[in-house]
PDB file of C-alpha atoms in Angstrom:
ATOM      1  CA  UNK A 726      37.317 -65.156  16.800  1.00  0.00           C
ATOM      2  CA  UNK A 727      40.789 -66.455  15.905  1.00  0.00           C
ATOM      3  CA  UNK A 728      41.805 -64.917  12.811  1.00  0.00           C
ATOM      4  CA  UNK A 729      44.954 -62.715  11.460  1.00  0.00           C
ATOM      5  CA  UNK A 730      43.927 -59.886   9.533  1.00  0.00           C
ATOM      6  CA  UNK A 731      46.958 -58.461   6.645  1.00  0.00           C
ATOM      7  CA  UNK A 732      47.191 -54.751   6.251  1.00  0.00           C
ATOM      8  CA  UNK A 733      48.069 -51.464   8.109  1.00  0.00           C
ATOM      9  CA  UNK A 734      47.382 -52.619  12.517  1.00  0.00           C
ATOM     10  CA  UNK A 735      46.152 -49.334  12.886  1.00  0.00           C
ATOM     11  CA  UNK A 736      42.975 -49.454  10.233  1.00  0.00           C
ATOM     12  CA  UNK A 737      42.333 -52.831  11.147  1.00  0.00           C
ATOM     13  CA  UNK A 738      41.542 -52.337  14.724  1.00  0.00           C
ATOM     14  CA  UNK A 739      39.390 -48.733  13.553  1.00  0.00           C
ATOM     15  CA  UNK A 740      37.436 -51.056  12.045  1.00  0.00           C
ATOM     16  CA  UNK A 741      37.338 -53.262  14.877  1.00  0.00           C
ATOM     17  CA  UNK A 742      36.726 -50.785  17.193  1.00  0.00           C
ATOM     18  CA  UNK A 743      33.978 -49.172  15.191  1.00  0.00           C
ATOM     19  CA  UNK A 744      32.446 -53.154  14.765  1.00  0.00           C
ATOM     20  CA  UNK A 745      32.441 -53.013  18.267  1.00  0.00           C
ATOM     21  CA  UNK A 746      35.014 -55.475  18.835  1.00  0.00           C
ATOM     22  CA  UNK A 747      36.388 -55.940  22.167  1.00  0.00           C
ATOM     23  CA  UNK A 748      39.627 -57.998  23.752  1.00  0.00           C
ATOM     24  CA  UNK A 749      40.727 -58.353  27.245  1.00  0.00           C
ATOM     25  CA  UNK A 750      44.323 -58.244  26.626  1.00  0.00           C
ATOM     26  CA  UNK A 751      46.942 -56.884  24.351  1.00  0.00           C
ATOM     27  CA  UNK A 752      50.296 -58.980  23.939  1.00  0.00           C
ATOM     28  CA  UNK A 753      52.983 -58.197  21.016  1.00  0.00           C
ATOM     29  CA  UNK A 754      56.685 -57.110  20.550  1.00  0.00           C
ATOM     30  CA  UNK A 755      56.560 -54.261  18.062  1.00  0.00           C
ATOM     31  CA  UNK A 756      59.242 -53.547  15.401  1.00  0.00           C
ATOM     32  CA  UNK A 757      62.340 -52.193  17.475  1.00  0.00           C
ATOM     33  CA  UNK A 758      63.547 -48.919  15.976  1.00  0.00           C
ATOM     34  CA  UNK A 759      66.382 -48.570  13.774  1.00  0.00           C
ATOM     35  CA  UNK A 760      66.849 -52.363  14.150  1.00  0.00           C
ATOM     36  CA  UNK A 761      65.835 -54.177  10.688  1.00  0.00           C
ATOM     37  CA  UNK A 762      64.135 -53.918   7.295  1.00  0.00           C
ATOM     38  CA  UNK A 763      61.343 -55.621   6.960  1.00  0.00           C
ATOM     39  CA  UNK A 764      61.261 -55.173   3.027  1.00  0.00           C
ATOM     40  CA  UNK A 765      57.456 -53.612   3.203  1.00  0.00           C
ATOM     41  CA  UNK A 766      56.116 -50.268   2.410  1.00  0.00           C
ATOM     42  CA  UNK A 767      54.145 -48.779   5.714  1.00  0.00           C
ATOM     43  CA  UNK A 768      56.282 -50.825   8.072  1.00  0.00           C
ATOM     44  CA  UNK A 769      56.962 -49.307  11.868  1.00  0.00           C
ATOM     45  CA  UNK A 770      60.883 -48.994  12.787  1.00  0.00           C
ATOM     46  CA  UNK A 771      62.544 -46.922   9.973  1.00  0.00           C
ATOM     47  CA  UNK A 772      61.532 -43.754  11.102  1.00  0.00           C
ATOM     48  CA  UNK A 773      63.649 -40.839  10.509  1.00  0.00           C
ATOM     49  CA  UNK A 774      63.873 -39.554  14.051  1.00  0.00           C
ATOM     50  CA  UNK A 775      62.704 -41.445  18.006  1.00  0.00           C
ATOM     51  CA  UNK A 776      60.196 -38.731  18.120  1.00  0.00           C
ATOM     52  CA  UNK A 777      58.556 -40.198  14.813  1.00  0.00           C
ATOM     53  CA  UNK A 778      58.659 -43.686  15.848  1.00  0.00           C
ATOM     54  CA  UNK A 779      57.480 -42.776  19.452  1.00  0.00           C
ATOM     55  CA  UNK A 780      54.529 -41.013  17.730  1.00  0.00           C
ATOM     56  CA  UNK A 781      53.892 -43.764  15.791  1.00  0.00           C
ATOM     57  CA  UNK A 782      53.550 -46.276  18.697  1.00  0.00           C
ATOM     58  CA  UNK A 783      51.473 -43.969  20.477  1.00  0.00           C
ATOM     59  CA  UNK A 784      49.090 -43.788  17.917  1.00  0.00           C
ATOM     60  CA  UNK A 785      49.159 -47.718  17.484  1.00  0.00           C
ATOM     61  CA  UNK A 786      48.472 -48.327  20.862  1.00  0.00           C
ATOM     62  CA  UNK A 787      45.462 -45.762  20.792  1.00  0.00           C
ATOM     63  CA  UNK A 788      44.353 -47.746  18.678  1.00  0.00           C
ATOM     64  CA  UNK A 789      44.616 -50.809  20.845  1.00  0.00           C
ATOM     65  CA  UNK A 790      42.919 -49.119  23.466  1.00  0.00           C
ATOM     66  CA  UNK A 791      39.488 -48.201  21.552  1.00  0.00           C
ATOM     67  CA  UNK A 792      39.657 -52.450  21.269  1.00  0.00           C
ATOM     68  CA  UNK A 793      40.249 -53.188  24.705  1.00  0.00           C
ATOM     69  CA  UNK A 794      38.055 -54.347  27.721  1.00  0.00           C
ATOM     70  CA  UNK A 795      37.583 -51.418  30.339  1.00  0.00           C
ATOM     71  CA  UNK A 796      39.530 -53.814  33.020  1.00  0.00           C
ATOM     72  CA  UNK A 797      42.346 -54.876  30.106  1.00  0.00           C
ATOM     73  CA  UNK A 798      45.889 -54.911  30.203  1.00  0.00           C
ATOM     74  CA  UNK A 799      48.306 -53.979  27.805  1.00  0.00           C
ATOM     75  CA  UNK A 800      51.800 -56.065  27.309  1.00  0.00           C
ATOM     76  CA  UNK A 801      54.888 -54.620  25.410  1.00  0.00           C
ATOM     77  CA  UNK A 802      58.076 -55.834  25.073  1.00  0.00           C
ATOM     78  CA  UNK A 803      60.740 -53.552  23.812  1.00  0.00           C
ATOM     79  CA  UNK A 804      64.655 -53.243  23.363  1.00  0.00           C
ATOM     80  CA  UNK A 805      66.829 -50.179  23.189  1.00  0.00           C
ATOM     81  CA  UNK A 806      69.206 -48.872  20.375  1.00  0.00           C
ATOM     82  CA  UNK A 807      72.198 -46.554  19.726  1.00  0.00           C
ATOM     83  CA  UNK A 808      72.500 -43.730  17.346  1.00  0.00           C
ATOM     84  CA  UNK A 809      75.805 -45.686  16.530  1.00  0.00           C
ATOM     85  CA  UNK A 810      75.759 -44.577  12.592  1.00  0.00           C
ATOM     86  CA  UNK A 811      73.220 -42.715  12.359  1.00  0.00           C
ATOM     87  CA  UNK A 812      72.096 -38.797  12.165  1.00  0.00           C
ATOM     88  CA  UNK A 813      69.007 -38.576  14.788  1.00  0.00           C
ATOM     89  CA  UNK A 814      68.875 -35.074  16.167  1.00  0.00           C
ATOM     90  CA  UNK A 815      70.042 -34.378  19.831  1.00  0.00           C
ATOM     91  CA  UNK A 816      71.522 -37.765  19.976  1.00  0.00           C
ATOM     92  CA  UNK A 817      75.869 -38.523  19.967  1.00  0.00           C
ATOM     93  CA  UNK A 818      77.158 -41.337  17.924  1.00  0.00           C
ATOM     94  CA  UNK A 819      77.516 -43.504  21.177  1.00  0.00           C
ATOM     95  CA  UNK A 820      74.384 -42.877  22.396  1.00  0.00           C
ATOM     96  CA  UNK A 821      71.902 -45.008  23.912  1.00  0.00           C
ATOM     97  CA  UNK A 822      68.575 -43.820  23.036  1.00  0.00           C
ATOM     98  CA  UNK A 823      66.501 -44.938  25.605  1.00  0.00           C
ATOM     99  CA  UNK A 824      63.606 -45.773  23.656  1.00  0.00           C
ATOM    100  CA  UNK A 825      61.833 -48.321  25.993  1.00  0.00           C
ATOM    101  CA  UNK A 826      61.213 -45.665  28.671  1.00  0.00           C
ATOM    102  CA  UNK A 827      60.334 -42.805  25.900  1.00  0.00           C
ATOM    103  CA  UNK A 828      57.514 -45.101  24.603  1.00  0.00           C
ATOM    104  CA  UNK A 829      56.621 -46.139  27.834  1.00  0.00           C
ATOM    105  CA  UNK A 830      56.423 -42.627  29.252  1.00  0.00           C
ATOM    106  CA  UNK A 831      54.817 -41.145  26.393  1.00  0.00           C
ATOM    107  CA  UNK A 832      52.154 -44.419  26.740  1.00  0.00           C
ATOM    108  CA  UNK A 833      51.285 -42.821  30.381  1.00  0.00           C
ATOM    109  CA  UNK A 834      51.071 -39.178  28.745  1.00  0.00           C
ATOM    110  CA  UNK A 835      48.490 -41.153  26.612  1.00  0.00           C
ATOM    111  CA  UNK A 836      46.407 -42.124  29.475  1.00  0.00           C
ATOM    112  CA  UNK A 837      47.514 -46.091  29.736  1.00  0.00           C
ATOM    113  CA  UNK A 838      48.534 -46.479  33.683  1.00  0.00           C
ATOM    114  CA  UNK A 839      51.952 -47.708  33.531  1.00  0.00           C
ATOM    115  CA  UNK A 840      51.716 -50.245  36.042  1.00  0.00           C
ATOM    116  CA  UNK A 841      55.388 -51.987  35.765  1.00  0.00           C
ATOM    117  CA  UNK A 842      59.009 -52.451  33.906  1.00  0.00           C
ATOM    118  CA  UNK A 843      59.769 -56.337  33.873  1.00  0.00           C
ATOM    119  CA  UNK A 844      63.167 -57.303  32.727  1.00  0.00           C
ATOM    120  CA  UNK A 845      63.211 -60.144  30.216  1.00  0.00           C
ATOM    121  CA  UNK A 846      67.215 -61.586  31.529  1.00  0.00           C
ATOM    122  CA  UNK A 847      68.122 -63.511  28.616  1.00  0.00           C
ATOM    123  CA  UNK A 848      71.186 -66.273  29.795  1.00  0.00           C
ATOM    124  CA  UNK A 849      72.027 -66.775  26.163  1.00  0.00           C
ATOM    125  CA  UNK A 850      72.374 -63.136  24.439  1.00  0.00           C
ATOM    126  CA  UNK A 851      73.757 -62.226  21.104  1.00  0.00           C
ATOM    127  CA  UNK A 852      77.151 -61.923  20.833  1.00  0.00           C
ATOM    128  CA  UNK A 853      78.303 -58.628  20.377  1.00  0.00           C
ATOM    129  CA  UNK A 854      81.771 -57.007  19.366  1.00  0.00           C
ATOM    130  CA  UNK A 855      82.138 -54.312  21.958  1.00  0.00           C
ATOM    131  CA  UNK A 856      84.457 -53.362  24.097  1.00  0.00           C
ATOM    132  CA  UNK A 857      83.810 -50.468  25.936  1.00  0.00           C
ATOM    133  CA  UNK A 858      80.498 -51.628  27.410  1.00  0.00           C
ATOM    134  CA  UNK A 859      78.778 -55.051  28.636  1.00  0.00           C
ATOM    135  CA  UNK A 860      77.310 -57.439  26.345  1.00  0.00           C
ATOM    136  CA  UNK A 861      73.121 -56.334  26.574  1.00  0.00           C
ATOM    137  CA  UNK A 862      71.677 -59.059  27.796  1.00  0.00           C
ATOM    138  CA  UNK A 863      68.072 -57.334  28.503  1.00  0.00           C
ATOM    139  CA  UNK A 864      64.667 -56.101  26.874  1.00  0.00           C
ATOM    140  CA  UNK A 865      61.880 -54.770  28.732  1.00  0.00           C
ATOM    141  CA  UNK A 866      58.320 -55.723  29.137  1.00  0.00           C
ATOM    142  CA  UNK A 867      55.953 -53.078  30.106  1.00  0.00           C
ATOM    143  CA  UNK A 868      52.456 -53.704  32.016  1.00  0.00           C
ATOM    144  CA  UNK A 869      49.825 -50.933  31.275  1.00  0.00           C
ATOM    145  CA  UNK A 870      46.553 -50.621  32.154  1.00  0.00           C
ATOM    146  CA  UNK A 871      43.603 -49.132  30.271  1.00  0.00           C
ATOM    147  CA  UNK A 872      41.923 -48.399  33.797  1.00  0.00           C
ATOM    148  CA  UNK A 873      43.360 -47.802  37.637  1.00  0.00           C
ATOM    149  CA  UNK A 874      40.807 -51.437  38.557  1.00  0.00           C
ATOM    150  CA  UNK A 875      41.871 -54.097  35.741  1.00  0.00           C
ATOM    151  CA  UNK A 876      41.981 -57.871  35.754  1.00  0.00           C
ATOM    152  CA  UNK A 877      45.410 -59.365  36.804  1.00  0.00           C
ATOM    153  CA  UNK A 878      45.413 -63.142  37.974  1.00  0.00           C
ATOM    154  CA  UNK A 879      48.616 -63.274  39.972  1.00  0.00           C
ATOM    155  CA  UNK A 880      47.527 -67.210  40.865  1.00  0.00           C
ATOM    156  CA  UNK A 881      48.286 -68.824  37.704  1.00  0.00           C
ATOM    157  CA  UNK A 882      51.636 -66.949  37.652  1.00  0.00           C
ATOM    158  CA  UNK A 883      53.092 -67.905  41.116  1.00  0.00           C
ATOM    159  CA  UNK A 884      56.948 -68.441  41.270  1.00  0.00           C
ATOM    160  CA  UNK A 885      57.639 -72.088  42.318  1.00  0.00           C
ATOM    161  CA  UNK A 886      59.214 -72.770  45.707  1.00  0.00           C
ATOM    162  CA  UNK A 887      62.040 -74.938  47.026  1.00  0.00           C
ATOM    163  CA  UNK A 888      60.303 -78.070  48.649  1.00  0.00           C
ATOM    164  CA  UNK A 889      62.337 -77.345  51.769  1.00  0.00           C
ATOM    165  CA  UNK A 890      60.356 -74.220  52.672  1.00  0.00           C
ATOM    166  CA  UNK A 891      57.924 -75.562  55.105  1.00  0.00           C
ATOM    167  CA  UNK A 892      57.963 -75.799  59.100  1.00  0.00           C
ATOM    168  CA  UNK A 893      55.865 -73.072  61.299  1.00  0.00           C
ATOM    169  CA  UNK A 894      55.308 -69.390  59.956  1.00  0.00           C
ATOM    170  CA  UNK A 895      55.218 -67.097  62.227  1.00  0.00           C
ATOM    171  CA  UNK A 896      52.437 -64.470  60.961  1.00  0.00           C
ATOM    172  CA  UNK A 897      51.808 -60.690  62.312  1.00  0.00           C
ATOM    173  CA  UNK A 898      48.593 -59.181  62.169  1.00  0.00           C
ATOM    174  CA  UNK A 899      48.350 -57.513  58.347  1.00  0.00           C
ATOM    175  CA  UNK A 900      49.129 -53.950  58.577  1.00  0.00           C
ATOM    176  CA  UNK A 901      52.564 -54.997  60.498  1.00  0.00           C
ATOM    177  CA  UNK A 902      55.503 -53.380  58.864  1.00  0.00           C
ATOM    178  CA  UNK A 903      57.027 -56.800  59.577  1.00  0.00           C
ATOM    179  CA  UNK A 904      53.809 -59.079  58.296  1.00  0.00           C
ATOM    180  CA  UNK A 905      54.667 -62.087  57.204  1.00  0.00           C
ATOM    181  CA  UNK A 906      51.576 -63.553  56.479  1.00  0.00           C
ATOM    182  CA  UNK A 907      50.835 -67.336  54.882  1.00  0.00           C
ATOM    183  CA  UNK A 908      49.352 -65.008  51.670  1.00  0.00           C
ATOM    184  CA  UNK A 909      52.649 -64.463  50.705  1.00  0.00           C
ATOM    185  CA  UNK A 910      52.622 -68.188  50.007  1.00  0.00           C
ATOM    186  CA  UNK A 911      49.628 -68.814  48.511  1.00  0.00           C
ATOM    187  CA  UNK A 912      47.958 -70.019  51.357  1.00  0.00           C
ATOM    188  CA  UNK A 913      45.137 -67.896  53.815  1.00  0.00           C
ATOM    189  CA  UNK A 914      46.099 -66.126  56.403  1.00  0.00           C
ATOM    190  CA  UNK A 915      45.716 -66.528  60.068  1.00  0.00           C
ATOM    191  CA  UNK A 916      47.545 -64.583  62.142  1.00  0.00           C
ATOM    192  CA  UNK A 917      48.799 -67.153  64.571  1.00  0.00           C
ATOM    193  CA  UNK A 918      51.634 -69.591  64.425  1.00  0.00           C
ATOM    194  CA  UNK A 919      50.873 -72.299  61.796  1.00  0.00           C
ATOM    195  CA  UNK A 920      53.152 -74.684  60.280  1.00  0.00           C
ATOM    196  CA  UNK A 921      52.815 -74.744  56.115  1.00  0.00           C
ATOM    197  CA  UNK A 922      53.305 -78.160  54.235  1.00  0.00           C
ATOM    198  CA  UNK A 923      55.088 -78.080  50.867  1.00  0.00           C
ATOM    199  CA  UNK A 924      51.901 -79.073  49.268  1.00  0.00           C
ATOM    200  CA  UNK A 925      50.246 -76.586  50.419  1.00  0.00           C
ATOM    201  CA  UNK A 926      52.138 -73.678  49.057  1.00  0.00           C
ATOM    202  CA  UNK A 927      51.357 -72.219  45.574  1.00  0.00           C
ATOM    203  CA  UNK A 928      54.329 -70.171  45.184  1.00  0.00           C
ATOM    204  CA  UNK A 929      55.214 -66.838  46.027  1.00  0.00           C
ATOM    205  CA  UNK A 930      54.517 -63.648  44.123  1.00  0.00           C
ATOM    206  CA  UNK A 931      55.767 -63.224  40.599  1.00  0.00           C
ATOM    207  CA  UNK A 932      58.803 -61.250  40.146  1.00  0.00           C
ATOM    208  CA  UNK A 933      59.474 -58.309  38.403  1.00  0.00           C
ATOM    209  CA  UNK A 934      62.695 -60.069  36.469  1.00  0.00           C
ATOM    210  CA  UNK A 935      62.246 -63.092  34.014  1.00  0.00           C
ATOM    211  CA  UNK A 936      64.686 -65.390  32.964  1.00  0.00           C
ATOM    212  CA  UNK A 937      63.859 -66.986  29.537  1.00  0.00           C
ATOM    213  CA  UNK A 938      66.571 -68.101  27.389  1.00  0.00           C
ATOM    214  CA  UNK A 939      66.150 -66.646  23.578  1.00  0.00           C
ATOM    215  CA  UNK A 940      64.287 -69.452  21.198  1.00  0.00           C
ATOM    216  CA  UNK A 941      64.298 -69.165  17.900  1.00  0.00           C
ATOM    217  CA  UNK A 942      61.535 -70.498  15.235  1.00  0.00           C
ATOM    218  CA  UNK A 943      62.435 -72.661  12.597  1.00  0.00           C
ATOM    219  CA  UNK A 944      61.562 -70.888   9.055  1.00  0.00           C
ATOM    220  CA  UNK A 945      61.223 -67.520  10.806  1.00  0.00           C
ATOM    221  CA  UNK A 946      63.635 -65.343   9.177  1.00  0.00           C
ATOM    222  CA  UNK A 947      62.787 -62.541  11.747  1.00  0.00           C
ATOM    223  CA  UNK A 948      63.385 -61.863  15.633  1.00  0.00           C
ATOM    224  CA  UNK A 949      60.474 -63.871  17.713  1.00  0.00           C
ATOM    225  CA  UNK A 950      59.811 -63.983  21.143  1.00  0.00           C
ATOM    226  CA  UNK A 951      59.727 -66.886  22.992  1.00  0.00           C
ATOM    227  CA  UNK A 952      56.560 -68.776  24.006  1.00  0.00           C
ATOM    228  CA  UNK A 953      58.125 -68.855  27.877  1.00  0.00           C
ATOM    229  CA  UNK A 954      58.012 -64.888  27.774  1.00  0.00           C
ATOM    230  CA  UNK A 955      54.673 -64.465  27.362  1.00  0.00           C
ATOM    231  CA  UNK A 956      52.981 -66.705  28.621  1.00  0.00           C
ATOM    232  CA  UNK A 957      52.849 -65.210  32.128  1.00  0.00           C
ATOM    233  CA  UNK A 958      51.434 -62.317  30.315  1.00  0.00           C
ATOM    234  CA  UNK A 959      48.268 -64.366  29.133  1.00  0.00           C
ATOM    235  CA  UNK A 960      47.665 -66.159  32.062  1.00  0.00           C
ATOM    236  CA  UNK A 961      47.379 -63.047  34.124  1.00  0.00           C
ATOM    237  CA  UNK A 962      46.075 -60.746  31.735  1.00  0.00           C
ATOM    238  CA  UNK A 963      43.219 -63.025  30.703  1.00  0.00           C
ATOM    239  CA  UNK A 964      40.986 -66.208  31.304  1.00  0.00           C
ATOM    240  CA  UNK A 965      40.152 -68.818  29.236  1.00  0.00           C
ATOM    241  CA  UNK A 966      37.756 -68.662  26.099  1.00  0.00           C
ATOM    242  CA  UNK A 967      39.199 -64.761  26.639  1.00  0.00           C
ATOM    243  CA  UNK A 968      40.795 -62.802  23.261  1.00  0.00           C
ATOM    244  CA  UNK A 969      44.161 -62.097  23.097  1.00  0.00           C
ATOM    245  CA  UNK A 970      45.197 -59.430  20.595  1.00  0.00           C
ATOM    246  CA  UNK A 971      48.643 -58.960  19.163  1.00  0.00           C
ATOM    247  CA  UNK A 972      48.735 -56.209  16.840  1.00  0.00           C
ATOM    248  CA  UNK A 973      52.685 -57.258  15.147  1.00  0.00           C
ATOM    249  CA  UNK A 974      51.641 -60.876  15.101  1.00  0.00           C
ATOM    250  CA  UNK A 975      54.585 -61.551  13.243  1.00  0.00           C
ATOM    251  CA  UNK A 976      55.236 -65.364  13.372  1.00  0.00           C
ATOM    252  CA  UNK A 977      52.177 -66.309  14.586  1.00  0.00           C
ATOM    253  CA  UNK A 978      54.174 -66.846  18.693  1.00  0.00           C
ATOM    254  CA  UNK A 979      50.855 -65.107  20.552  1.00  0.00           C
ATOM    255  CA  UNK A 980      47.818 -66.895  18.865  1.00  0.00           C
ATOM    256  CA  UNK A 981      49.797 -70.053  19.354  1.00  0.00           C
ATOM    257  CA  UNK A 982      50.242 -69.489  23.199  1.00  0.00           C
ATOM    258  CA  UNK A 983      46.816 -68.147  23.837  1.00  0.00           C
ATOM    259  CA  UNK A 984      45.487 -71.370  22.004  1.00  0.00           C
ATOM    260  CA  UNK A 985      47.708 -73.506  23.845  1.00  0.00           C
ATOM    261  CA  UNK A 986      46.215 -72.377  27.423  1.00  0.00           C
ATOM    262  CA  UNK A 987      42.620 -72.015  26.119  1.00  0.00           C
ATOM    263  CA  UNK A 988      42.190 -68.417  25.158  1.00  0.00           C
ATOM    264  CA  UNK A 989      41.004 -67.095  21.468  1.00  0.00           C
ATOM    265  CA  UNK A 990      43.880 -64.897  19.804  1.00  0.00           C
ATOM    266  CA  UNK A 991      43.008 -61.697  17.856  1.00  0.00           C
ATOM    267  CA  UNK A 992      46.056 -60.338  15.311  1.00  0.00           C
ATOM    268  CA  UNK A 993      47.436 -58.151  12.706  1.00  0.00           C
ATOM    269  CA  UNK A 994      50.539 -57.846  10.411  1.00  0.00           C
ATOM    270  CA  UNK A 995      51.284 -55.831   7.332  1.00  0.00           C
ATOM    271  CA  UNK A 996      53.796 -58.641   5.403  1.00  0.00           C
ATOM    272  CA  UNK A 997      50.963 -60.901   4.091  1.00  0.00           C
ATOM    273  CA  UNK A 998      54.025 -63.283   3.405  1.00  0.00           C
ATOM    274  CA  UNK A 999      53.968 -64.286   6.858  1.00  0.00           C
ATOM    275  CA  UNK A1000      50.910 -65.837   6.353  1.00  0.00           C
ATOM    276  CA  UNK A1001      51.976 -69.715   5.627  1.00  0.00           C
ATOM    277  CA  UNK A1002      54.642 -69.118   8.702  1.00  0.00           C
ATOM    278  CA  UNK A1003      51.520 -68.541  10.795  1.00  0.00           C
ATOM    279  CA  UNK A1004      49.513 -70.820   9.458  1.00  0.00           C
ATOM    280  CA  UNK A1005      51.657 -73.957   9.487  1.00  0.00           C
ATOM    281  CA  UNK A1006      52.415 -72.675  13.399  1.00  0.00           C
ATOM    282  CA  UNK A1007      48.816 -72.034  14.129  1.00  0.00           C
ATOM    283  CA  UNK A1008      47.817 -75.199  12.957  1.00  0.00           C
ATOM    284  CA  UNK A1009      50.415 -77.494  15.126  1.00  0.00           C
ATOM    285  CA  UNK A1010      49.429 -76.045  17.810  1.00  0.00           C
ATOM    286  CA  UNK A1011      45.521 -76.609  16.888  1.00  0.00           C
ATOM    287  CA  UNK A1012      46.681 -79.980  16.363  1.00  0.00           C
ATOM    288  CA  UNK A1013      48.157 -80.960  19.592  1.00  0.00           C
ATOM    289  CA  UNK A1014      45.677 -79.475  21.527  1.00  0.00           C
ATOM    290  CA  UNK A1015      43.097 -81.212  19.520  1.00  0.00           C
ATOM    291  CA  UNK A1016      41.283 -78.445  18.585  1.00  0.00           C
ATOM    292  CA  UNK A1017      38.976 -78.007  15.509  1.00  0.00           C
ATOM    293  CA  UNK A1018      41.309 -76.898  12.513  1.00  0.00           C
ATOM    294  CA  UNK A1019      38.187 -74.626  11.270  1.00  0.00           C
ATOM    295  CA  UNK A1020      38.926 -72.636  14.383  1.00  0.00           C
ATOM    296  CA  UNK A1021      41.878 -71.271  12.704  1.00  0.00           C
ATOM    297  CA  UNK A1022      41.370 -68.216   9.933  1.00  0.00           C
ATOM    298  CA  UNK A1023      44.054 -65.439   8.589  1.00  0.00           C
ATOM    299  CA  UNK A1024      41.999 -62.940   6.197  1.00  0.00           C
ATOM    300  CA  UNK A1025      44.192 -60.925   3.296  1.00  0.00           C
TER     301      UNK A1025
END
C-alpha cells in the first residue's frame, strides 16, 4: 500500500471503496472551519454556513466508512471557532460555534458509534489577544466506531506509573463496587492479597486527557499535528503491517507515524503542492527505520 493519492478525498476513496479497498483505521485532522485559506479550489473549511461544512464532513467521513474494516476505528481531531466577523445565520458576533460536538453529533446521526471526547491539553498554546475570556488551550479528538465490537489495543497505550507504586494490593472479587483489582495495573487478577513489583506493572489505563505540547514542521507552512498526538491513536486502533488512512494527509505527519511503528499508511490531499513536503518527510522516516525507499509512492 503506502501511497498519497492528489485530488478531491471523497472520489478517491469511491474508488477505493468500489476497488474493494479496505483499512483498519482512520487518523487525520480535517481543515478547521472558518480558520485558513488554503489557496485551492474544492478545499473543505470556507463554507458559507456550519451547517455546510458539517454536511460536508459527514459526507467525507461516509466516505471513510465504505473503506473501513467492520471492527475499525475512526480518529478526528477538531478545534472550535467564533462567528467573531463573520455573518453565519443564528450565530452572535461573540459566539462560540461549537463545531467539534456538531460534527461529532451529526457523525453518530450518521451511524459511527461515538465512543469518546479526548482533550488534546496543549502546555504551549497560541497566544491570543483577548480579554474577556481564557487563552484556548484545547482541541478535541473524537473516537468513533464503525461497529458496537471494534479493535482497540489499550496495552500498547498504558499510562506509565511512578516506580513507587508497589507493596501489597488489596483486590475484591470483580463485580465489587470497590474492586480494585491488579488489571487495573496491567497485571492478572487474583482476588487475594498480592504484593505488585514495579516491574511488573504495565501502566494503568489511558486517560481521556492528553498532554502534548504543539510541534511544528519545518517547511510546513500550514497547522500540523504532532507525531505525540497520534500516535496513541495508531497503536490502539491498529496492528502492525495494518493500513492507516488519513484522508487530509496534509504534511505527510500520519504515514510517517504509522511507518515509524510498523503499520502501512493510506492518504489523500487536494494541494498536489504538498507533495515534495511529504515526500522529503516520508522518506526520512523510511530512512531511519531502514525501510525500502520503493515502499514509498504519492500518485497525482
Amino acid at each position: 500500500m503506502n501511497k498519497i493519492e492528489f485530488g478531491d478525498c471523497r472520489e478517491t476513496m469511491r474508488r477505493w471503496a468500489a476497488d474493494g479497498v479496505k483499512v483498519q483505521t482512520c487518523v487525520t485532522s480535517p481543515p478547521y472551519f472558518g480558520l485558513r485559506d488554503y489557496g485551492h479550489d474544492g478545499q473543505i473549511g470556507l463554507e458559507q454556513t456550519p451547517e455546510q461544512y458539517i454536511a460536508a464532513m459527514v459526507e467525507v467521513f461516509r466516505c471513510v466508512k465504505d473503506v473501513l474494516a467492520d471492527d475499525g476505528t475512526l480518529w478526528v481531531n477538531i478545534a472550535d471557532s467564533w462567528g467573531s466577523g463573520k455573518n453565519y445565520p443564528g450565530i452572535k458576533q461573540k459566539d462560540l460555534i461549537g463545531i467539534p460536538w456538531l460534527l461529532a453529533l451529526a457523525l453518530r446521526d450518521d451511524g459511527w458509534y461515538l465512543r469518546q471526547d479526548i482533550i488534546w491539553h496543549k502546555p504551549n498554546p497560541m497566544n491570543e489577544s483577548v480579554n474577556d475570556r481564557c487563552t484556548k488551550a484545547h482541541e478535541y479528538i473524537f473516537l468513533l466506531s464503525k461497529s458496537d465490537r471494534y479493535y482497540y489495543n489499550r496495552e500498547d497505550i498504558r499510562e506509565p506509573v511512578k516506580p513507587t507504586t508497589t507493596g501489597k494490593a488489596g483486590v475484591r472479587r470483580s463485580g465489587d463496587s470497590k474492586t480494585r483489582s491488579r488489571d487495573h495495573w496491567g497485571v492478572p487478577h487474583n482476588p487475594i492479597n498480592v504484593t505488585v513489583e514495579y516491574d511488573e506493572i504495565k501502566g494503568a489505563n489511558k486517560r481521556s486527557v492528553w498532554t502534548v505540547n504543539t510541534k511544528p514542521y519545518k517547511g510546513a507552512h500550514f497547522a500540523t499535528f504532532p507525531p505525540a498526538l497520534i500516535e496513541p491513536c495508531i497503536l490502539a486502533g491498529s496492528k502492525p503491517d495494518d493500513i492507516v488512512l488519513d484522508p487530509f494527509m496534509g504534511s505527510g505527519t500520519t504515514a510517517a507515524v504509522a511507518l515509524q511503528h510498523g503499520r502501512q499508511y493510506l492518504g489523500c490531499e487536494l494541494n498536489p503542492e504538498y507533495g515534495q513536503l511529504q515526500q522529503d518527510r516520508i522518506s526520512k522516516t523510511v530512512k531511519e527505520e531502514e525501510f525500502d525507499t520503493r515502499q514509498v509512492e504519492l500518485f497525482a
